[in-house]
Every structure is written in structure tokens, then in C-alpha cells.
Amino acid sequence: MTSSKHSPDHWIPSLALATLMLGCGRADPFDGGVTDLDGPRQPGAPVLLTLNPLDDLNPSWLPDGSALLYSFEDNAVHNFDQCLALLPPEGGTRRELCSTSAGHLDSTEVYGPSAASESGRLVYLFTQATPGRPIPNRQELRVATLSAPQTFEVLHPLPFNIDGFKIDAVTRVFWLSETRIVYEGSFGIPNTTTKDTVAVLIDLATPSRNVIPGTTGIASVVHGGDPDVIAFTKRGDSRVHRMALTSGVPSVLHDFAPLGVPGDIALQGNRLVAVLGSGLVDVDLATGREEVLTGPSAPPFIRHPALSVNGAVVLEGGAFNGGPMDLWLYRAPSS
């Protein structure tokens, strides 16, 4: 694990995490820009949360539900840059963190996917590429803090060889604990053009990193509700699996048969949400009740749900024709 620290000039300095009180009139950690999205203040389910004409991607909640962390394509420049943003759960004013490096307009710089821990640690993927080139010039997984994202540690670059897998992309990432990170990585199957996926565990305390056995072919992986537990789905499998990393033995958390095969999932306590086809299914694990969340305003293509501790579900939604992705709020916070 690379242990060097960096302070790149393309990150805008931020204020202390202790002042993070979005919507309460205090300072935020991201002061690189402010955009009033004029989003819904009393959202129903589902409602459009962001109004970017370009892509809004990779939503994840701060652990206390006070804000949404996500990536957005910057409309102010025309080189496909993606910034990080913090947005209050009901929409409205977005705090932004974008590239400002001396030459960034000649390249594409992308931040995300990303996630924050309970103490304010930040993990994110950084990609820098020359427009028109299929292979990035630089791609690395970083860890920092919300209060000082300009001071980061490179966990490892991509592509990255680990346990016989050559990981070339990170699609989802989360904190399993304050010192353990899990991400969904993709890799190419040798001598083919086919891609597959696997879950990777990084332990910052040890330090160590390894592919989690039994996760090849996952469609989604999330925090399982305990620092040692993950939950995941697999392609072609109607079941959601739960597994303690110490034992490595999976069990069935929920089976969606005969509704279908789940893709992306999110989990909070006894509440599970899953993408099945073009619909979102809400499950009460205590009772087994399944509710299909639909509505005339729902986008036809959805992915990457994020479930807040306060009960809000936010996901990426858009058209099937490859148009821009927006963030949609399916349920308002209960508080």
C-alpha cells in the first residue's frame, strides 16, 4: 500500500469537518463553489433531486444522513470533468469541489465514486485522461478526509494486480469500518473481451488488501450492517447474500424470486432496497414485506441506490438511450 502523502493544487482548500452543518448556516468543508439547484423542498417519491443537464452519478450518504455525496459533470467546462458535491437531503444549495489545476482544461479529471466514514474520512477514485484517449493517463484510489481532501494517500493505482486479478476499474466503494474499505472492482478475463467483477477489501490498520473470496461475479456489494459483514448480489441469482468476512460463509439475506434478479442494492438495518429491471423494490427484512416503488414520474432506467439512515433513497435515473443521468429521491427522510 502506497503510504506517501500528496497535496495537489487541483483540490480547493476546505474548512474543518467539525463545521459541517449543511442547511444550518455554518461553513461547509467544500468551499470551491456553490450552486443553488432549486430542488424540491418537500419531495415525494420519486422526485427529481438534481437539475444538471449533464451527468450526476455515484450517490452515497454521509453516515448521519446530513448530506449526499456524489459526482457531477461540470457544465462550466467542456472537457467532461466530474466534480464532487455535497447536497442537503431535501435538495437546494450544493457545495462543490472541482479541479483548478493549471492545465486541467486540457485534460479530463474525474472524482468518484466516493464515500465518507462516520469520522469524516473520505475515499474516492481519481482519474485523469487526455480527451480522445481510451486509456487514462492516471487513475488511483485515494483516501483523505472531508475536511482536507487536498491531503490524500494513494491506496493503489489502477490497473492493479491482486490475488490473480488485474483490477482496472472501481465502480462502487464504501467504508466497512473506520479502517476498512470495500470496493467493487472490474477485471478483464484473460484472452477475451469479457469483463467480470469482484469485491476487494483494504485494511488500513494492518495494512493489507485482498480479494474477498466468493465474490467473483457480483452485481453489487454493500455494507452488511456490521464492521465484519458485507451483503452482495450476483448476476443471474435472485438472492441477496450476507457474509461475515471472518468466516467467509454466505447466508441468504433475502430471495426476490419470483419477482426477478436484483442488481444494485442498498441496506440499512432491516430495510433493503434493490433494483429489479426498471423498478425499485423496498423490503422490510423483519417481516419479508416487499413493496415495488413506482410512479408515473419514475425514470425508466435506474441504478446505484443509496439508502440514508433517515430513510431517504437516492439513485441515478435516466433514459435507456444513453442520455444524462440525474439523481432521484424516492423517499424523504423521516426527520
mmCIF file of C-alpha atoms in Angstrom:
data_model
loop_
_atom_site.group_PDB
_atom_site.id
_atom_site.type_symbol
_atom_site.label_atom_id
_atom_site.label_comp_id
_atom_site.label_asym_id
_atom_site.label_seq_id
_atom_site.Cartn_x
_atom_site.Cartn_y
_atom_site.Cartn_z
ATOM 1 C CA MET A 1 0.000 0.000 0.000
ATOM 2 C CA THR A 2 1.436 3.353 -1.025
ATOM 3 C CA SER A 3 1.982 5.490 2.054
ATOM 4 C CA SER A 4 3.119 8.783 0.520
ATOM 5 C CA LYS A 5 1.056 11.931 1.129
ATOM 6 C CA HIS A 6 0.193 14.444 -1.565
ATOM 7 C CA SER A 7 -1.194 17.977 -1.665
ATOM 8 C CA PRO A 8 -2.263 18.550 -5.296
ATOM 9 C CA ASP A 9 -3.117 22.045 -6.411
ATOM 10 C CA HIS A 10 -6.231 20.884 -8.237
ATOM 11 C CA TRP A 11 -8.087 20.478 -4.922
ATOM 12 C CA ILE A 12 -9.520 23.659 -3.444
ATOM 13 C CA PRO A 13 -8.713 24.079 0.292
ATOM 14 C CA SER A 14 -11.581 23.162 2.590
ATOM 15 C CA LEU A 15 -12.786 24.131 6.054
ATOM 16 C CA ALA A 16 -12.777 21.888 9.119
ATOM 17 C CA LEU A 17 -15.140 18.927 9.165
ATOM 18 C CA ALA A 18 -16.383 19.964 12.582
ATOM 19 C CA THR A 19 -18.163 22.866 10.907
ATOM 20 C CA LEU A 20 -20.134 20.621 8.560
ATOM 21 C CA MET A 21 -23.732 21.574 9.267
ATOM 22 C CA LEU A 22 -25.396 21.786 5.871
ATOM 23 C CA GLY A 23 -28.539 23.858 5.902
ATOM 24 C CA CYS A 24 -27.774 25.279 9.361
ATOM 25 C CA GLY A 25 -25.952 28.446 8.324
ATOM 26 C CA ARG A 26 -22.462 27.188 9.201
ATOM 27 C CA ALA A 27 -19.463 26.662 6.965
ATOM 28 C CA ASP A 28 -19.073 23.570 4.826
ATOM 29 C CA PRO A 29 -15.977 21.515 4.048
ATOM 30 C CA PHE A 30 -16.358 22.200 0.296
ATOM 31 C CA ASP A 31 -15.984 25.900 -0.449
ATOM 32 C CA GLY A 32 -14.860 25.628 -4.059
ATOM 33 C CA GLY A 33 -18.247 26.683 -5.355
ATOM 34 C CA VAL A 34 -21.927 26.938 -4.553
ATOM 35 C CA THR A 35 -24.840 26.154 -6.834
ATOM 36 C CA ASP A 36 -28.489 26.648 -5.952
ATOM 37 C CA LEU A 37 -30.191 23.720 -7.645
ATOM 38 C CA ASP A 38 -33.702 24.919 -6.755
ATOM 39 C CA GLY A 39 -34.522 21.308 -5.972
ATOM 40 C CA PRO A 40 -37.729 20.125 -4.316
ATOM 41 C CA ARG A 41 -38.109 21.191 -0.692
ATOM 42 C CA GLN A 42 -40.957 18.814 0.103
ATOM 43 C CA PRO A 43 -40.168 15.816 -2.075
ATOM 44 C CA GLY A 44 -42.458 12.914 -2.703
ATOM 45 C CA ALA A 45 -41.492 9.575 -4.226
ATOM 46 C CA PRO A 46 -39.956 9.658 -6.703
ATOM 47 C CA VAL A 47 -38.935 13.228 -7.496
ATOM 48 C CA LEU A 48 -36.085 14.728 -9.450
ATOM 49 C CA LEU A 49 -33.456 15.923 -6.979
ATOM 50 C CA THR A 50 -30.789 17.434 -9.268
ATOM 51 C CA LEU A 51 -31.156 19.577 -12.374
ATOM 52 C CA ASN A 52 -27.784 19.146 -14.100
ATOM 53 C CA PRO A 53 -28.075 18.988 -17.929
ATOM 54 C CA LEU A 54 -25.122 16.584 -17.753
ATOM 55 C CA ASP A 55 -24.480 13.525 -15.566
ATOM 56 C CA ASP A 56 -24.991 13.254 -11.787
ATOM 57 C CA LEU A 57 -23.514 9.966 -10.570
ATOM 58 C CA ASN A 58 -22.353 7.743 -7.696
ATOM 59 C CA PRO A 59 -24.569 8.910 -4.810
ATOM 60 C CA SER A 60 -23.653 7.985 -1.238
ATOM 61 C CA TRP A 61 -24.941 9.429 2.031
ATOM 62 C CA LEU A 62 -22.884 10.835 4.848
ATOM 63 C CA PRO A 63 -23.342 8.304 7.675
ATOM 64 C CA ASP A 64 -25.573 10.643 9.719
ATOM 65 C CA GLY A 65 -27.783 11.403 6.701
ATOM 66 C CA SER A 66 -26.997 15.145 6.819
ATOM 67 C CA ALA A 67 -25.873 15.354 3.187
ATOM 68 C CA LEU A 68 -25.499 13.441 -0.034
ATOM 69 C CA LEU A 69 -22.033 12.966 -1.554
ATOM 70 C CA TYR A 70 -21.939 12.449 -5.308
ATOM 71 C CA SER A 71 -20.144 13.243 -8.587
ATOM 72 C CA PHE A 72 -21.439 15.673 -11.174
ATOM 73 C CA GLU A 73 -20.235 16.548 -14.643
ATOM 74 C CA ASP A 74 -19.179 20.176 -14.640
ATOM 75 C CA ASN A 75 -21.193 22.227 -17.121
ATOM 76 C CA ALA A 76 -18.859 25.218 -16.715
ATOM 77 C CA VAL A 77 -16.073 23.483 -18.638
ATOM 78 C CA HIS A 78 -16.422 21.324 -21.722
ATOM 79 C CA ASN A 79 -13.887 18.576 -21.150
ATOM 80 C CA PHE A 80 -16.105 16.092 -19.262
ATOM 81 C CA ASP A 81 -14.649 16.895 -15.829
ATOM 82 C CA GLN A 82 -16.568 15.447 -12.890
ATOM 83 C CA CYS A 83 -16.513 17.191 -9.505
ATOM 84 C CA LEU A 84 -17.547 16.068 -6.033
ATOM 85 C CA ALA A 85 -20.549 17.679 -4.363
ATOM 86 C CA LEU A 86 -22.379 17.737 -1.042
ATOM 87 C CA LEU A 87 -26.135 18.281 -1.205
ATOM 88 C CA PRO A 88 -28.680 18.586 1.636
ATOM 89 C CA PRO A 89 -31.165 15.679 1.677
ATOM 90 C CA GLU A 90 -34.111 17.810 0.522
ATOM 91 C CA GLY A 91 -32.158 19.400 -2.350
ATOM 92 C CA GLY A 92 -31.267 23.058 -2.708
ATOM 93 C CA THR A 93 -27.775 24.551 -2.349
ATOM 94 C CA ARG A 94 -24.933 22.294 -3.450
ATOM 95 C CA ARG A 95 -21.363 22.667 -2.142
ATOM 96 C CA GLU A 96 -18.822 21.851 -4.834
ATOM 97 C CA LEU A 97 -15.226 20.678 -5.090
ATOM 98 C CA CYS A 98 -13.817 20.879 -8.629
ATOM 99 C CA SER A 99 -10.472 20.812 -10.406
ATOM 100 C CA THR A 100 -8.452 24.032 -10.510
ATOM 101 C CA SER A 101 -5.050 22.721 -11.556
ATOM 102 C CA ALA A 102 -3.036 24.737 -14.105
ATOM 103 C CA GLY A 103 -3.698 22.576 -17.186
ATOM 104 C CA HIS A 104 -6.836 20.840 -16.097
ATOM 105 C CA LEU A 105 -8.748 22.330 -19.044
ATOM 106 C CA ASP A 106 -6.543 20.282 -21.382
ATOM 107 C CA SER A 107 -7.466 17.009 -19.666
ATOM 108 C CA THR A 108 -10.454 15.249 -18.191
ATOM 109 C CA GLU A 109 -10.321 14.911 -14.408
ATOM 110 C CA VAL A 110 -12.934 12.780 -12.677
ATOM 111 C CA TYR A 111 -13.587 12.409 -8.943
ATOM 112 C CA GLY A 112 -15.682 9.461 -7.905
ATOM 113 C CA PRO A 113 -17.097 7.097 -6.915
ATOM 114 C CA SER A 114 -16.592 8.207 -3.316
ATOM 115 C CA ALA A 115 -17.741 7.569 0.256
ATOM 116 C CA ALA A 116 -17.335 9.107 3.717
ATOM 117 C CA SER A 117 -16.881 7.353 7.057
ATOM 118 C CA GLU A 118 -18.501 8.272 10.377
ATOM 119 C CA SER A 119 -15.407 10.211 11.486
ATOM 120 C CA GLY A 120 -15.205 12.128 8.200
ATOM 121 C CA ARG A 121 -12.626 10.083 6.317
ATOM 122 C CA LEU A 122 -13.039 10.208 2.558
ATOM 123 C CA VAL A 123 -12.243 7.568 -0.046
ATOM 124 C CA TYR A 124 -12.544 8.359 -3.740
ATOM 125 C CA LEU A 125 -11.330 7.313 -7.161
ATOM 126 C CA PHE A 126 -9.385 9.893 -9.158
ATOM 127 C CA THR A 127 -8.991 9.612 -12.936
ATOM 128 C CA GLN A 128 -7.059 11.904 -15.257
ATOM 129 C CA ALA A 129 -7.168 11.351 -19.005
ATOM 130 C CA THR A 130 -6.371 13.060 -22.290
ATOM 131 C CA PRO A 131 -9.600 13.603 -24.252
ATOM 132 C CA GLY A 132 -9.861 11.090 -27.072
ATOM 133 C CA ARG A 133 -7.557 8.526 -25.479
ATOM 134 C CA PRO A 134 -9.222 5.275 -24.356
ATOM 135 C CA ILE A 135 -6.734 4.659 -21.507
ATOM 136 C CA PRO A 136 -6.399 7.145 -18.609
ATOM 137 C CA ASN A 137 -3.046 8.799 -18.007
ATOM 138 C CA ARG A 138 -3.532 8.416 -14.269
ATOM 139 C CA GLN A 139 -6.026 6.542 -12.156
ATOM 140 C CA GLU A 140 -5.768 5.869 -8.439
ATOM 141 C CA LEU A 141 -7.803 5.108 -5.353
ATOM 142 C CA ARG A 142 -7.219 7.733 -2.658
ATOM 143 C CA VAL A 143 -8.069 8.208 0.992
ATOM 144 C CA ALA A 144 -8.267 11.626 2.668
ATOM 145 C CA THR A 145 -10.778 13.466 4.856
ATOM 146 C CA LEU A 146 -13.783 15.626 4.106
ATOM 147 C CA SER A 147 -12.054 18.436 5.984
ATOM 148 C CA ALA A 148 -8.827 18.183 3.959
ATOM 149 C CA PRO A 149 -9.365 16.288 0.695
ATOM 150 C CA GLN A 150 -6.296 18.057 -0.734
ATOM 151 C CA THR A 151 -4.095 15.914 1.540
ATOM 152 C CA PHE A 152 -4.504 12.328 0.389
ATOM 153 C CA GLU A 153 -2.865 8.930 0.468
ATOM 154 C CA VAL A 154 -2.776 6.791 -2.656
ATOM 155 C CA LEU A 155 -4.057 3.361 -1.703
ATOM 156 C CA HIS A 156 -3.097 1.935 -5.070
ATOM 157 C CA PRO A 157 -3.081 2.890 -8.760
ATOM 158 C CA LEU A 158 -5.165 1.255 -11.466
ATOM 159 C CA PRO A 159 -4.761 -1.140 -13.122
ATOM 160 C CA PHE A 160 -3.744 -3.137 -10.071
ATOM 161 C CA ASN A 161 -2.790 -6.814 -9.767
ATOM 162 C CA ILE A 162 -4.106 -8.560 -6.659
ATOM 163 C CA ASP A 163 -4.663 -12.250 -5.893
ATOM 164 C CA GLY A 164 -4.535 -13.173 -9.587
ATOM 165 C CA PHE A 165 -6.926 -10.416 -10.692
ATOM 166 C CA LYS A 166 -5.976 -7.320 -12.687
ATOM 167 C CA ILE A 167 -8.404 -4.687 -11.401
ATOM 168 C CA ASP A 168 -8.878 -1.930 -13.994
ATOM 169 C CA ALA A 169 -11.914 -0.034 -12.667
ATOM 170 C CA VAL A 170 -13.715 0.762 -9.413
ATOM 171 C CA THR A 171 -17.488 1.090 -9.695
ATOM 172 C CA ARG A 172 -18.651 1.302 -6.050
ATOM 173 C CA VAL A 173 -16.790 1.927 -2.785
ATOM 174 C CA PHE A 174 -17.746 2.169 0.895
ATOM 175 C CA TRP A 175 -16.297 2.142 4.419
ATOM 176 C CA LEU A 176 -16.862 -1.112 6.275
ATOM 177 C CA SER A 177 -15.348 0.495 9.397
ATOM 178 C CA GLU A 178 -13.034 3.436 10.132
ATOM 179 C CA THR A 179 -10.060 1.387 8.905
ATOM 180 C CA ARG A 180 -11.604 -0.993 6.358
ATOM 181 C CA ILE A 181 -12.684 -0.141 2.813
ATOM 182 C CA VAL A 182 -14.508 -2.404 0.370
ATOM 183 C CA TYR A 183 -14.884 -1.683 -3.328
ATOM 184 C CA GLU A 184 -16.369 -3.370 -6.356
ATOM 185 C CA GLY A 185 -13.682 -3.748 -8.982
ATOM 186 C CA SER A 186 -13.857 -4.942 -12.560
ATOM 187 C CA PHE A 187 -11.269 -7.011 -14.382
ATOM 188 C CA GLY A 188 -10.826 -8.458 -17.818
ATOM 189 C CA ILE A 189 -10.954 -12.207 -18.314
ATOM 190 C CA PRO A 190 -7.659 -13.223 -19.998
ATOM 191 C CA ASN A 191 -7.759 -13.873 -23.758
ATOM 192 C CA THR A 192 -11.306 -12.497 -24.036
ATOM 193 C CA THR A 193 -13.047 -9.129 -24.283
ATOM 194 C CA THR A 194 -15.318 -10.061 -21.354
ATOM 195 C CA LYS A 195 -15.331 -8.179 -18.063
ATOM 196 C CA ASP A 196 -16.153 -9.586 -14.635
ATOM 197 C CA THR A 197 -16.370 -8.124 -11.121
ATOM 198 C CA VAL A 198 -15.062 -8.918 -7.653
ATOM 199 C CA ALA A 199 -15.034 -7.296 -4.197
ATOM 200 C CA VAL A 200 -11.733 -6.072 -2.738
ATOM 201 C CA LEU A 201 -11.048 -5.413 0.962
ATOM 202 C CA ILE A 202 -8.446 -2.854 2.060
ATOM 203 C CA ASP A 203 -7.452 -2.822 5.735
ATOM 204 C CA LEU A 204 -5.678 0.436 6.576
ATOM 205 C CA ALA A 205 -4.715 -0.726 10.073
ATOM 206 C CA THR A 206 -2.791 -3.844 9.060
ATOM 207 C CA PRO A 207 -2.143 -2.662 6.279
ATOM 208 C CA SER A 208 -3.351 -5.295 3.842
ATOM 209 C CA ARG A 209 -5.591 -5.791 0.847
ATOM 210 C CA ASN A 210 -7.156 -8.847 -0.695
ATOM 211 C CA VAL A 211 -9.915 -10.064 -2.951
ATOM 212 C CA ILE A 212 -12.835 -11.289 -0.844
ATOM 213 C CA PRO A 213 -13.308 -15.000 -1.619
ATOM 214 C CA GLY A 214 -16.658 -15.943 -3.113
ATOM 215 C CA THR A 215 -17.406 -12.533 -4.624
ATOM 216 C CA THR A 216 -16.448 -13.117 -8.252
ATOM 217 C CA GLY A 217 -19.398 -12.248 -10.468
ATOM 218 C CA ILE A 218 -21.043 -9.819 -8.043
ATOM 219 C CA ALA A 219 -23.613 -7.358 -9.338
ATOM 220 C CA SER A 220 -23.464 -5.198 -6.194
ATOM 221 C CA VAL A 221 -21.755 -5.165 -2.794
ATOM 222 C CA VAL A 222 -22.672 -3.036 0.255
ATOM 223 C CA HIS A 223 -22.078 -2.708 3.988
ATOM 224 C CA GLY A 224 -23.777 -5.627 5.728
ATOM 225 C CA GLY A 225 -24.615 -3.797 8.967
ATOM 226 C CA ASP A 226 -21.510 -4.874 10.906
ATOM 227 C CA PRO A 227 -17.793 -3.987 10.516
ATOM 228 C CA ASP A 228 -17.100 -7.591 9.526
ATOM 229 C CA VAL A 229 -20.125 -8.167 7.267
ATOM 230 C CA ILE A 230 -20.906 -7.451 3.618
ATOM 231 C CA ALA A 231 -24.066 -8.028 1.594
ATOM 232 C CA PHE A 232 -23.990 -8.684 -2.133
ATOM 233 C CA THR A 233 -25.900 -9.837 -5.194
ATOM 234 C CA LYS A 234 -24.644 -11.973 -8.054
ATOM 235 C CA ARG A 235 -25.597 -11.882 -11.708
ATOM 236 C CA GLY A 236 -28.365 -14.350 -12.531
ATOM 237 C CA ASP A 237 -29.117 -15.020 -8.838
ATOM 238 C CA SER A 238 -32.436 -13.924 -7.277
ATOM 239 C CA ARG A 239 -30.920 -13.954 -3.772
ATOM 240 C CA VAL A 240 -29.190 -11.253 -1.722
ATOM 241 C CA HIS A 241 -26.328 -12.803 0.230
ATOM 242 C CA ARG A 242 -24.842 -11.745 3.558
ATOM 243 C CA MET A 243 -21.361 -12.863 4.617
ATOM 244 C CA ALA A 244 -19.108 -12.353 7.630
ATOM 245 C CA LEU A 245 -15.553 -11.889 6.397
ATOM 246 C CA THR A 246 -14.053 -13.837 9.303
ATOM 247 C CA SER A 247 -15.982 -16.974 8.380
ATOM 248 C CA GLY A 248 -16.320 -16.458 4.622
ATOM 249 C CA VAL A 249 -19.585 -18.420 4.710
ATOM 250 C CA PRO A 250 -22.501 -16.659 2.967
ATOM 251 C CA SER A 251 -26.135 -16.890 4.002
ATOM 252 C CA VAL A 252 -29.293 -15.755 2.223
ATOM 253 C CA LEU A 253 -30.499 -12.361 3.434
ATOM 254 C CA HIS A 254 -33.489 -12.212 1.070
ATOM 255 C CA ASP A 255 -34.718 -14.017 -2.050
ATOM 256 C CA PHE A 256 -36.527 -11.924 -4.691
ATOM 257 C CA ALA A 257 -37.939 -14.919 -6.567
ATOM 258 C CA PRO A 258 -40.345 -14.814 -8.344
ATOM 259 C CA LEU A 259 -40.040 -11.013 -8.778
ATOM 260 C CA GLY A 260 -36.742 -11.371 -10.585
ATOM 261 C CA VAL A 261 -32.996 -10.954 -10.218
ATOM 262 C CA PRO A 262 -31.743 -7.953 -8.224
ATOM 263 C CA GLY A 263 -28.904 -5.781 -9.433
ATOM 264 C CA ASP A 264 -27.738 -2.852 -7.315
ATOM 265 C CA ILE A 265 -28.829 -2.882 -3.659
ATOM 266 C CA ALA A 266 -28.658 -0.718 -0.539
ATOM 267 C CA LEU A 267 -29.107 -1.796 3.083
ATOM 268 C CA GLN A 268 -29.837 -0.008 6.377
ATOM 269 C CA GLY A 269 -30.795 -2.113 9.393
ATOM 270 C CA ASN A 270 -33.862 -4.198 8.467
ATOM 271 C CA ARG A 271 -34.512 -2.207 5.309
ATOM 272 C CA LEU A 272 -33.279 -3.398 1.929
ATOM 273 C CA VAL A 273 -33.832 -1.718 -1.446
ATOM 274 C CA ALA A 274 -32.940 -3.336 -4.748
ATOM 275 C CA VAL A 275 -33.085 -2.509 -8.431
ATOM 276 C CA LEU A 276 -35.042 -5.158 -10.348
ATOM 277 C CA GLY A 277 -35.224 -4.326 -14.035
ATOM 278 C CA SER A 278 -36.545 -0.774 -14.251
ATOM 279 C CA GLY A 279 -38.162 -0.841 -10.803
ATOM 280 C CA LEU A 280 -37.064 -0.308 -7.224
ATOM 281 C CA VAL A 281 -38.217 -2.806 -4.601
ATOM 282 C CA ASP A 282 -38.332 -1.894 -0.909
ATOM 283 C CA VAL A 283 -38.088 -4.805 1.551
ATOM 284 C CA ASP A 284 -38.764 -4.967 5.286
ATOM 285 C CA LEU A 285 -36.410 -7.781 6.286
ATOM 286 C CA ALA A 286 -38.120 -8.204 9.652
ATOM 287 C CA THR A 287 -41.440 -9.136 8.037
ATOM 288 C CA GLY A 288 -40.427 -10.069 4.492
ATOM 289 C CA ARG A 289 -42.802 -7.442 3.055
ATOM 290 C CA GLU A 290 -41.892 -6.334 -0.467
ATOM 291 C CA GLU A 291 -43.120 -3.063 -1.955
ATOM 292 C CA VAL A 292 -42.455 -2.039 -5.544
ATOM 293 C CA LEU A 293 -41.792 1.698 -5.595
ATOM 294 C CA THR A 294 -43.211 3.000 -8.849
ATOM 295 C CA GLY A 295 -44.881 6.109 -10.131
ATOM 296 C CA PRO A 296 -45.621 7.993 -13.355
ATOM 297 C CA SER A 297 -42.612 10.253 -12.831
ATOM 298 C CA ALA A 298 -40.120 7.412 -12.262
ATOM 299 C CA PRO A 299 -37.194 7.289 -14.718
ATOM 300 C CA PRO A 300 -37.146 4.188 -16.964
ATOM 301 C CA PHE A 301 -33.504 3.314 -16.196
ATOM 302 C CA ILE A 302 -32.224 3.304 -12.602
ATOM 303 C CA ARG A 303 -29.085 2.141 -10.787
ATOM 304 C CA HIS A 304 -26.866 2.681 -7.722
ATOM 305 C CA PRO A 305 -29.395 3.307 -4.929
ATOM 306 C CA ALA A 306 -28.129 4.897 -1.715
ATOM 307 C CA LEU A 307 -30.185 4.469 1.463
ATOM 308 C CA SER A 308 -29.926 7.077 4.211
ATOM 309 C CA VAL A 309 -30.095 6.315 7.921
ATOM 310 C CA ASN A 310 -33.051 8.734 7.908
ATOM 311 C CA GLY A 311 -34.953 6.705 5.313
ATOM 312 C CA ALA A 312 -34.232 8.579 2.069
ATOM 313 C CA VAL A 313 -33.467 6.587 -1.077
ATOM 314 C CA VAL A 314 -31.486 8.378 -3.772
ATOM 315 C CA LEU A 315 -30.365 6.773 -7.021
ATOM 316 C CA GLU A 316 -29.211 7.502 -10.542
ATOM 317 C CA GLY A 317 -32.010 7.655 -13.077
ATOM 318 C CA GLY A 318 -32.264 8.390 -16.772
ATOM 319 C CA ALA A 319 -33.408 7.186 -20.158
ATOM 320 C CA PHE A 320 -32.426 3.959 -21.880
ATOM 321 C CA ASN A 321 -30.992 5.863 -24.852
ATOM 322 C CA GLY A 322 -27.792 6.870 -23.087
ATOM 323 C CA GLY A 323 -28.855 10.372 -22.100
ATOM 324 C CA PRO A 324 -27.648 12.141 -18.952
ATOM 325 C CA MET A 325 -28.214 10.572 -15.544
ATOM 326 C CA ASP A 326 -29.912 12.565 -12.764
ATOM 327 C CA LEU A 327 -30.367 11.896 -9.065
ATOM 328 C CA TRP A 328 -33.876 10.961 -7.942
ATOM 329 C CA LEU A 329 -35.272 10.933 -4.425
ATOM 330 C CA TYR A 330 -37.639 8.029 -3.759
ATOM 331 C CA ARG A 331 -38.449 8.688 -0.131
ATOM 332 C CA ALA A 332 -37.984 11.725 2.039
ATOM 333 C CA PRO A 333 -36.079 11.499 5.336
ATOM 334 C CA SER A 334 -38.315 10.658 8.273
ATOM 335 C CA SER A 335 -36.928 13.502 10.379
#
